[in-house]
Amino acid sequence: MSAAIQIDRARAAAAALRKRYHPATGQWDDCWWQSANALDAIIDYMTIAGSEEYLDVISNTFTQAQLQATDFLNKYYDDEGWWGIAWLKAFDLIGDQKYLDVARRIFADMTTGWDDCWGGGVWWTKERSYKNAIPNELFLVLAARLHQRVEGPEKDSYLEWAQNEWDWFRNTGMINGENLVNDGLDKEGKNNGGITWTYNQGVILGGLADLHRATGDTACLQQAERIADAAISQLCYPNGVLCEPGEQEGACDGDQEIFKGIFIRYLAYLNRTLEKPEYARFIHLNADFLWTHARSADDEFDLRWTGPFERSSAQRQAAAQDLLNAAMLSTED
């Protein structure tokens, strides 16, 4: 399929996603961390398509959403990580120092969630009741990307944080024997056998790709490839379309509706380094199913990419945007 068609599809999805944006709050459908991901998807769309259509959304979100949480900080370390990564993308696209500065402040707050309980790692919340995969994966990504973008004495400290995070994460056992990432740790600091959500398989791919870029360590890419392959082989319908755990039973909530897009986003990012034709084919298979079977007449998209379309939401639309962005980015054999 031509690049022009892929761009047209992504542009249509972005226009529909914009309709769910509320300028007065800087959020999509009054969602918080999901809005950081919607912003991430919109920035990716503009970056890949060479568009300037939504620059106003970036600046307005920075102004309005910041009022909801000073410097985008709250009690959830994973919420903070999503915003930090989105603002680094805004910095890459626009070059405004304020976006890099807020990402650095977010990361500094996330470091306060690291302690020696179970040998390290970041807690899920500031209540310190649960250590789990997603805040630590986001911490890895943010540390590695700050290392790539910051000059001066802090540059090396970001890389040290990234390396410490990965050393801790790979030794926790959260990556199970099937090369899937379970949700977190139990009260003894062992793998809790929690659900293997797609986004937990995704974000780690970006962190490992960035750590490889910083260090040249091929073991990072090999581990990322094992996780990606496991997710593609184990978390899909028989036809190869990605399926969120609980999706078939109608059990996905407003958080989980966005997870698949996050996986695809980071799979496409990893594949910029690996260039595996199998990953590109997987992305295009999913994008074609989404467009053909799960789209409304108004270019809105549903949770189940196999269809049929029933309803959309900001989270479902943002996930679809991630997928269509990835199809623009991935060259199909």
mmCIF file with all atom_site columns, N, CA, C and O in Angstrom, residues 209-245:
data_model
loop_
_atom_site.group_PDB
_atom_site.id
_atom_site.type_symbol
_atom_site.label_atom_id
_atom_site.label_alt_id
_atom_site.label_comp_id
_atom_site.label_asym_id
_atom_site.label_entity_id
_atom_site.label_seq_id
_atom_site.pdbx_PDB_ins_code
_atom_site.Cartn_x
_atom_site.Cartn_y
_atom_site.Cartn_z
_atom_site.occupancy
_atom_site.B_iso_or_equiv
_atom_site.pdbx_formal_charge
_atom_site.auth_seq_id
_atom_site.auth_comp_id
_atom_site.auth_asym_id
_atom_site.auth_atom_id
_atom_site.pdbx_PDB_model_num
ATOM 1   N N  . ALA A 1 209 ? 15.747 -0.524  23.358 1.00 0.00 ? 209 ALA A N  1
ATOM 2   C CA . ALA A 1 209 ? 16.294 0.061   22.126 1.00 0.00 ? 209 ALA A CA 1
ATOM 3   C C  . ALA A 1 209 ? 17.124 1.298   22.438 1.00 0.00 ? 209 ALA A C  1
ATOM 4   O O  . ALA A 1 209 ? 18.216 1.495   21.875 1.00 0.00 ? 209 ALA A O  1
ATOM 5   N N  . ASP A 1 210 ? 16.634 2.130   23.346 1.00 0.00 ? 210 ASP A N  1
ATOM 6   C CA . ASP A 1 210 ? 17.372 3.346   23.701 1.00 0.00 ? 210 ASP A CA 1
ATOM 7   C C  . ASP A 1 210 ? 18.635 3.025   24.485 1.00 0.00 ? 210 ASP A C  1
ATOM 8   O O  . ASP A 1 210 ? 19.674 3.681   24.317 1.00 0.00 ? 210 ASP A O  1
ATOM 9   N N  . LEU A 1 211 ? 18.573 2.013   25.355 1.00 0.00 ? 211 LEU A N  1
ATOM 10  C CA . LEU A 1 211 ? 19.767 1.624   26.100 1.00 0.00 ? 211 LEU A CA 1
ATOM 11  C C  . LEU A 1 211 ? 20.823 1.053   25.155 1.00 0.00 ? 211 LEU A C  1
ATOM 12  O O  . LEU A 1 211 ? 22.025 1.316   25.310 1.00 0.00 ? 211 LEU A O  1
ATOM 13  N N  . HIS A 1 212 ? 20.386 0.298   24.166 1.00 0.00 ? 212 HIS A N  1
ATOM 14  C CA . HIS A 1 212 ? 21.321 -0.186  23.144 1.00 0.00 ? 212 HIS A CA 1
ATOM 15  C C  . HIS A 1 212 ? 21.958 0.978   22.394 1.00 0.00 ? 212 HIS A C  1
ATOM 16  O O  . HIS A 1 212 ? 23.171 0.973   22.118 1.00 0.00 ? 212 HIS A O  1
ATOM 17  N N  . ARG A 1 213 ? 21.152 1.959   22.069 1.00 0.00 ? 213 ARG A N  1
ATOM 18  C CA . ARG A 1 213 ? 21.680 3.119   21.345 1.00 0.00 ? 213 ARG A CA 1
ATOM 19  C C  . ARG A 1 213 ? 22.748 3.832   22.168 1.00 0.00 ? 213 ARG A C  1
ATOM 20  O O  . ARG A 1 213 ? 23.750 4.317   21.623 1.00 0.00 ? 213 ARG A O  1
ATOM 21  N N  . ALA A 1 214 ? 22.546 3.877   23.484 1.00 0.00 ? 214 ALA A N  1
ATOM 22  C CA . ALA A 1 214 ? 23.496 4.585   24.350 1.00 0.00 ? 214 ALA A CA 1
ATOM 23  C C  . ALA A 1 214 ? 24.761 3.787   24.615 1.00 0.00 ? 214 ALA A C  1
ATOM 24  O O  . ALA A 1 214 ? 25.836 4.366   24.796 1.00 0.00 ? 214 ALA A O  1
ATOM 25  N N  . THR A 1 215 ? 24.642 2.453   24.663 1.00 0.00 ? 215 THR A N  1
ATOM 26  C CA . THR A 1 215 ? 25.775 1.629   25.115 1.00 0.00 ? 215 THR A CA 1
ATOM 27  C C  . THR A 1 215 ? 26.334 0.695   24.054 1.00 0.00 ? 215 THR A C  1
ATOM 28  O O  . THR A 1 215 ? 27.450 0.188   24.210 1.00 0.00 ? 215 THR A O  1
ATOM 29  N N  . GLY A 1 216 ? 25.554 0.418   23.012 1.00 0.00 ? 216 GLY A N  1
ATOM 30  C CA . GLY A 1 216 ? 25.970 -0.567  22.019 1.00 0.00 ? 216 GLY A CA 1
ATOM 31  C C  . GLY A 1 216 ? 25.785 -2.005  22.467 1.00 0.00 ? 216 GLY A C  1
ATOM 32  O O  . GLY A 1 216 ? 26.224 -2.930  21.766 1.00 0.00 ? 216 GLY A O  1
ATOM 33  N N  . ASP A 1 217 ? 25.127 -2.228  23.588 1.00 0.00 ? 217 ASP A N  1
ATOM 34  C CA . ASP A 1 217 ? 24.947 -3.569  24.140 1.00 0.00 ? 217 ASP A CA 1
ATOM 35  C C  . ASP A 1 217 ? 23.908 -4.333  23.318 1.00 0.00 ? 217 ASP A C  1
ATOM 36  O O  . ASP A 1 217 ? 22.711 -4.039  23.380 1.00 0.00 ? 217 ASP A O  1
ATOM 37  N N  . THR A 1 218 ? 24.360 -5.320  22.544 1.00 0.00 ? 218 THR A N  1
ATOM 38  C CA . THR A 1 218 ? 23.435 -6.076  21.699 1.00 0.00 ? 218 THR A CA 1
ATOM 39  C C  . THR A 1 218 ? 22.514 -6.980  22.509 1.00 0.00 ? 218 THR A C  1
ATOM 40  O O  . THR A 1 218 ? 21.449 -7.372  22.021 1.00 0.00 ? 218 THR A O  1
ATOM 41  N N  . ALA A 1 219 ? 22.889 -7.300  23.749 1.00 0.00 ? 219 ALA A N  1
ATOM 42  C CA . ALA A 1 219 ? 22.025 -8.130  24.591 1.00 0.00 ? 219 ALA A CA 1
ATOM 43  C C  . ALA A 1 219 ? 20.687 -7.436  24.835 1.00 0.00 ? 219 ALA A C  1
ATOM 44  O O  . ALA A 1 219 ? 19.655 -8.107  24.997 1.00 0.00 ? 219 ALA A O  1
ATOM 45  N N  . CYS A 1 220 ? 20.687 -6.114  24.875 1.00 0.00 ? 220 CYS A N  1
ATOM 46  C CA . CYS A 1 220 ? 19.434 -5.367  25.056 1.00 0.00 ? 220 CYS A CA 1
ATOM 47  C C  . CYS A 1 220 ? 18.489 -5.624  23.886 1.00 0.00 ? 220 CYS A C  1
ATOM 48  O O  . CYS A 1 220 ? 17.295 -5.871  24.077 1.00 0.00 ? 220 CYS A O  1
ATOM 49  N N  . LEU A 1 221 ? 19.021 -5.568  22.672 1.00 0.00 ? 221 LEU A N  1
ATOM 50  C CA . LEU A 1 221 ? 18.189 -5.812  21.496 1.00 0.00 ? 221 LEU A CA 1
ATOM 51  C C  . LEU A 1 221 ? 17.704 -7.258  21.448 1.00 0.00 ? 221 LEU A C  1
ATOM 52  O O  . LEU A 1 221 ? 16.569 -7.526  21.055 1.00 0.00 ? 221 LEU A O  1
ATOM 53  N N  . GLN A 1 222 ? 18.553 -8.176  21.843 1.00 0.00 ? 222 GLN A N  1
ATOM 54  C CA . GLN A 1 222 ? 18.159 -9.576  21.838 1.00 0.00 ? 222 GLN A CA 1
ATOM 55  C C  . GLN A 1 222 ? 17.020 -9.832  22.807 1.00 0.00 ? 222 GLN A C  1
ATOM 56  O O  . GLN A 1 222 ? 16.067 -10.556 22.494 1.00 0.00 ? 222 GLN A O  1
ATOM 57  N N  . GLN A 1 223 ? 17.088 -9.210  23.994 1.00 0.00 ? 223 GLN A N  1
ATOM 58  C CA . GLN A 1 223 ? 15.996 -9.362  24.950 1.00 0.00 ? 223 GLN A CA 1
ATOM 59  C C  . GLN A 1 223 ? 14.725 -8.701  24.428 1.00 0.00 ? 223 GLN A C  1
ATOM 60  O O  . GLN A 1 223 ? 13.623 -9.260  24.563 1.00 0.00 ? 223 GLN A O  1
ATOM 61  N N  . ALA A 1 224 ? 14.854 -7.528  23.845 1.00 0.00 ? 224 ALA A N  1
ATOM 62  C CA . ALA A 1 224 ? 13.687 -6.849  23.283 1.00 0.00 ? 224 ALA A CA 1
ATOM 63  C C  . ALA A 1 224 ? 13.039 -7.702  22.198 1.00 0.00 ? 224 ALA A C  1
ATOM 64  O O  . ALA A 1 224 ? 11.800 -7.817  22.135 1.00 0.00 ? 224 ALA A O  1
ATOM 65  N N  . GLU A 1 225 ? 13.843 -8.310  21.371 1.00 0.00 ? 225 GLU A N  1
ATOM 66  C CA . GLU A 1 225 ? 13.314 -9.147  20.301 1.00 0.00 ? 225 GLU A CA 1
ATOM 67  C C  . GLU A 1 225 ? 12.575 -10.358 20.862 1.00 0.00 ? 225 GLU A C  1
ATOM 68  O O  . GLU A 1 225 ? 11.511 -10.741 20.356 1.00 0.00 ? 225 GLU A O  1
ATOM 69  N N  . ARG A 1 226 ? 13.092 -10.947 21.923 1.00 0.00 ? 226 ARG A N  1
ATOM 70  C CA . ARG A 1 226 ? 12.407 -12.088 22.530 1.00 0.00 ? 226 ARG A CA 1
ATOM 71  C C  . ARG A 1 226 ? 11.043 -11.683 23.075 1.00 0.00 ? 226 ARG A C  1
ATOM 72  O O  . ARG A 1 226 ? 10.054 -12.425 22.936 1.00 0.00 ? 226 ARG A O  1
ATOM 73  N N  . ILE A 1 227 ? 10.965 -10.520 23.706 1.00 0.00 ? 227 ILE A N  1
ATOM 74  C CA . ILE A 1 227 ? 9.688  -10.054 24.252 1.00 0.00 ? 227 ILE A CA 1
ATOM 75  C C  . ILE A 1 227 ? 8.706  -9.746  23.129 1.00 0.00 ? 227 ILE A C  1
ATOM 76  O O  . ILE A 1 227 ? 7.528  -10.130 23.181 1.00 0.00 ? 227 ILE A O  1
ATOM 77  N N  . ALA A 1 228 ? 9.174  -9.051  22.107 1.00 0.00 ? 228 ALA A N  1
ATOM 78  C CA . ALA A 1 228 ? 8.302  -8.710  20.979 1.00 0.00 ? 228 ALA A CA 1
ATOM 79  C C  . ALA A 1 228 ? 7.782  -9.965  20.294 1.00 0.00 ? 228 ALA A C  1
ATOM 80  O O  . ALA A 1 228 ? 6.586  -10.069 19.980 1.00 0.00 ? 228 ALA A O  1
ATOM 81  N N  . ASP A 1 229 ? 8.648  -10.926 20.059 1.00 0.00 ? 229 ASP A N  1
ATOM 82  C CA . ASP A 1 229 ? 8.229  -12.171 19.407 1.00 0.00 ? 229 ASP A CA 1
ATOM 83  C C  . ASP A 1 229 ? 7.207  -12.917 20.256 1.00 0.00 ? 229 ASP A C  1
ATOM 84  O O  . ASP A 1 229 ? 6.242  -13.482 19.724 1.00 0.00 ? 229 ASP A O  1
ATOM 85  N N  . ALA A 1 230 ? 7.433  -12.934 21.572 1.00 0.00 ? 230 ALA A N  1
ATOM 86  C CA . ALA A 1 230 ? 6.500  -13.627 22.467 1.00 0.00 ? 230 ALA A CA 1
ATOM 87  C C  . ALA A 1 230 ? 5.129  -12.965 22.440 1.00 0.00 ? 230 ALA A C  1
ATOM 88  O O  . ALA A 1 230 ? 4.092  -13.652 22.412 1.00 0.00 ? 230 ALA A O  1
ATOM 89  N N  . ALA A 1 231 ? 5.108  -11.639 22.460 1.00 0.00 ? 231 ALA A N  1
ATOM 90  C CA . ALA A 1 231 ? 3.820  -10.931 22.434 1.00 0.00 ? 231 ALA A CA 1
ATOM 91  C C  . ALA A 1 231 ? 3.070  -11.202 21.133 1.00 0.00 ? 231 ALA A C  1
ATOM 92  O O  . ALA A 1 231 ? 1.859  -11.459 21.142 1.00 0.00 ? 231 ALA A O  1
ATOM 93  N N  . ILE A 1 232 ? 3.784  -11.173 20.019 1.00 0.00 ? 232 ILE A N  1
ATOM 94  C CA . ILE A 1 232 ? 3.142  -11.386 18.725 1.00 0.00 ? 232 ILE A CA 1
ATOM 95  C C  . ILE A 1 232 ? 2.622  -12.811 18.601 1.00 0.00 ? 232 ILE A C  1
ATOM 96  O O  . ILE A 1 232 ? 1.566  -13.052 17.994 1.00 0.00 ? 232 ILE A O  1
ATOM 97  N N  . SER A 1 233 ? 3.309  -13.761 19.190 1.00 0.00 ? 233 SER A N  1
ATOM 98  C CA . SER A 1 233 ? 2.885  -15.156 19.067 1.00 0.00 ? 233 SER A CA 1
ATOM 99  C C  . SER A 1 233 ? 1.819  -15.550 20.084 1.00 0.00 ? 233 SER A C  1
ATOM 100 O O  . SER A 1 233 ? 1.033  -16.471 19.830 1.00 0.00 ? 233 SER A O  1
ATOM 101 N N  . GLN A 1 234 ? 1.762  -14.839 21.219 1.00 0.00 ? 234 GLN A N  1
ATOM 102 C CA . GLN A 1 234 ? 0.885  -15.281 22.305 1.00 0.00 ? 234 GLN A CA 1
ATOM 103 C C  . GLN A 1 234 ? -0.282 -14.348 22.618 1.00 0.00 ? 234 GLN A C  1
ATOM 104 O O  . GLN A 1 234 ? -1.233 -14.755 23.299 1.00 0.00 ? 234 GLN A O  1
ATOM 105 N N  . LEU A 1 235 ? -0.234 -13.104 22.157 1.00 0.00 ? 235 LEU A N  1
ATOM 106 C CA . LEU A 1 235 ? -1.260 -12.125 22.528 1.00 0.00 ? 235 LEU A CA 1
ATOM 107 C C  . LEU A 1 235 ? -2.049 -11.662 21.310 1.00 0.00 ? 235 LEU A C  1
ATOM 108 O O  . LEU A 1 235 ? -2.379 -10.481 21.180 1.00 0.00 ? 235 LEU A O  1
ATOM 109 N N  . CYS A 1 236 ? -2.372 -12.594 20.433 1.00 0.00 ? 236 CYS A N  1
ATOM 110 C CA . CYS A 1 236 ? -3.094 -12.259 19.209 1.00 0.00 ? 236 CYS A CA 1
ATOM 111 C C  . CYS A 1 236 ? -4.228 -13.251 18.969 1.00 0.00 ? 236 CYS A C  1
ATOM 112 O O  . CYS A 1 236 ? -4.229 -14.372 19.485 1.00 0.00 ? 236 CYS A O  1
ATOM 113 N N  . TYR A 1 237 ? -5.194 -12.824 18.165 1.00 0.00 ? 237 TYR A N  1
ATOM 114 C CA . TYR A 1 237 ? -6.199 -13.729 17.631 1.00 0.00 ? 237 TYR A CA 1
ATOM 115 C C  . TYR A 1 237 ? -5.521 -14.693 16.647 1.00 0.00 ? 237 TYR A C  1
ATOM 116 O O  . TYR A 1 237 ? -4.414 -14.428 16.176 1.00 0.00 ? 237 TYR A O  1
ATOM 117 N N  . PRO A 1 238 ? -6.194 -15.786 16.302 1.00 0.00 ? 238 PRO A N  1
ATOM 118 C CA . PRO A 1 238 ? -5.602 -16.726 15.334 1.00 0.00 ? 238 PRO A CA 1
ATOM 119 C C  . PRO A 1 238 ? -5.244 -16.086 13.994 1.00 0.00 ? 238 PRO A C  1
ATOM 120 O O  . PRO A 1 238 ? -4.334 -16.560 13.307 1.00 0.00 ? 238 PRO A O  1
ATOM 121 N N  . ASN A 1 239 ? -5.930 -14.990 13.638 1.00 0.00 ? 239 ASN A N  1
ATOM 122 C CA . ASN A 1 239 ? -5.624 -14.332 12.363 1.00 0.00 ? 239 ASN A CA 1
ATOM 123 C C  . ASN A 1 239 ? -4.434 -13.372 12.456 1.00 0.00 ? 239 ASN A C  1
ATOM 124 O O  . ASN A 1 239 ? -4.092 -12.719 11.469 1.00 0.00 ? 239 ASN A O  1
ATOM 125 N N  . GLY A 1 240 ? -3.811 -13.271 13.636 1.00 0.00 ? 240 GLY A N  1
ATOM 126 C CA . GLY A 1 240 ? -2.623 -12.447 13.778 1.00 0.00 ? 240 GLY A CA 1
ATOM 127 C C  . GLY A 1 240 ? -2.879 -11.033 14.251 1.00 0.00 ? 240 GLY A C  1
ATOM 128 O O  . GLY A 1 240 ? -1.938 -10.252 14.376 1.00 0.00 ? 240 GLY A O  1
ATOM 129 N N  . VAL A 1 241 ? -4.129 -10.682 14.546 1.00 0.00 ? 241 VAL A N  1
ATOM 130 C CA . VAL A 1 241 ? -4.459 -9.337  15.024 1.00 0.00 ? 241 VAL A CA 1
ATOM 131 C C  . VAL A 1 241 ? -4.268 -9.292  16.539 1.00 0.00 ? 241 VAL A C  1
ATOM 132 O O  . VAL A 1 241 ? -4.707 -10.200 17.262 1.00 0.00 ? 241 VAL A O  1
ATOM 133 N N  . LEU A 1 242 ? -3.643 -8.228  17.016 1.00 0.00 ? 242 LEU A N  1
ATOM 134 C CA . LEU A 1 242 ? -3.331 -8.070  18.432 1.00 0.00 ? 242 LEU A CA 1
ATOM 135 C C  . LEU A 1 242 ? -4.606 -8.052  19.272 1.00 0.00 ? 242 LEU A C  1
ATOM 136 O O  . LEU A 1 242 ? -5.605 -7.416  18.899 1.00 0.00 ? 242 LEU A O  1
ATOM 137 N N  . CYS A 1 243 ? -4.560 -8.738  20.423 1.00 0.00 ? 243 CYS A N  1
ATOM 138 C CA . CYS A 1 243 ? -5.724 -8.855  21.309 1.00 0.00 ? 243 CYS A CA 1
ATOM 139 C C  . CYS A 1 243 ? -5.299 -8.561  22.730 1.00 0.00 ? 243 CYS A C  1
ATOM 140 O O  . CYS A 1 243 ? -4.409 -9.237  23.267 1.00 0.00 ? 243 CYS A O  1
ATOM 141 N N  . GLU A 1 244 ? -5.903 -7.581  23.349 1.00 0.00 ? 244 GLU A N  1
ATOM 142 C CA . GLU A 1 244 ? -5.624 -7.282  24.756 1.00 0.00 ? 244 GLU A CA 1
ATOM 143 C C  . GLU A 1 244 ? -6.245 -8.351  25.648 1.00 0.00 ? 244 GLU A C  1
ATOM 144 O O  . GLU A 1 244 ? -7.379 -8.778  25.405 1.00 0.00 ? 244 GLU A O  1
ATOM 145 N N  . PRO A 1 245 ? -5.531 -8.821  26.688 1.00 0.00 ? 245 PRO A N  1
ATOM 146 C CA . PRO A 1 245 ? -6.165 -9.756  27.620 1.00 0.00 ? 245 PRO A CA 1
ATOM 147 C C  . PRO A 1 245 ? -7.484 -9.195  28.151 1.00 0.00 ? 245 PRO A C  1
ATOM 148 O O  . PRO A 1 245 ? -7.549 -8.044  28.595 1.00 0.00 ? 245 PRO A O  1
#
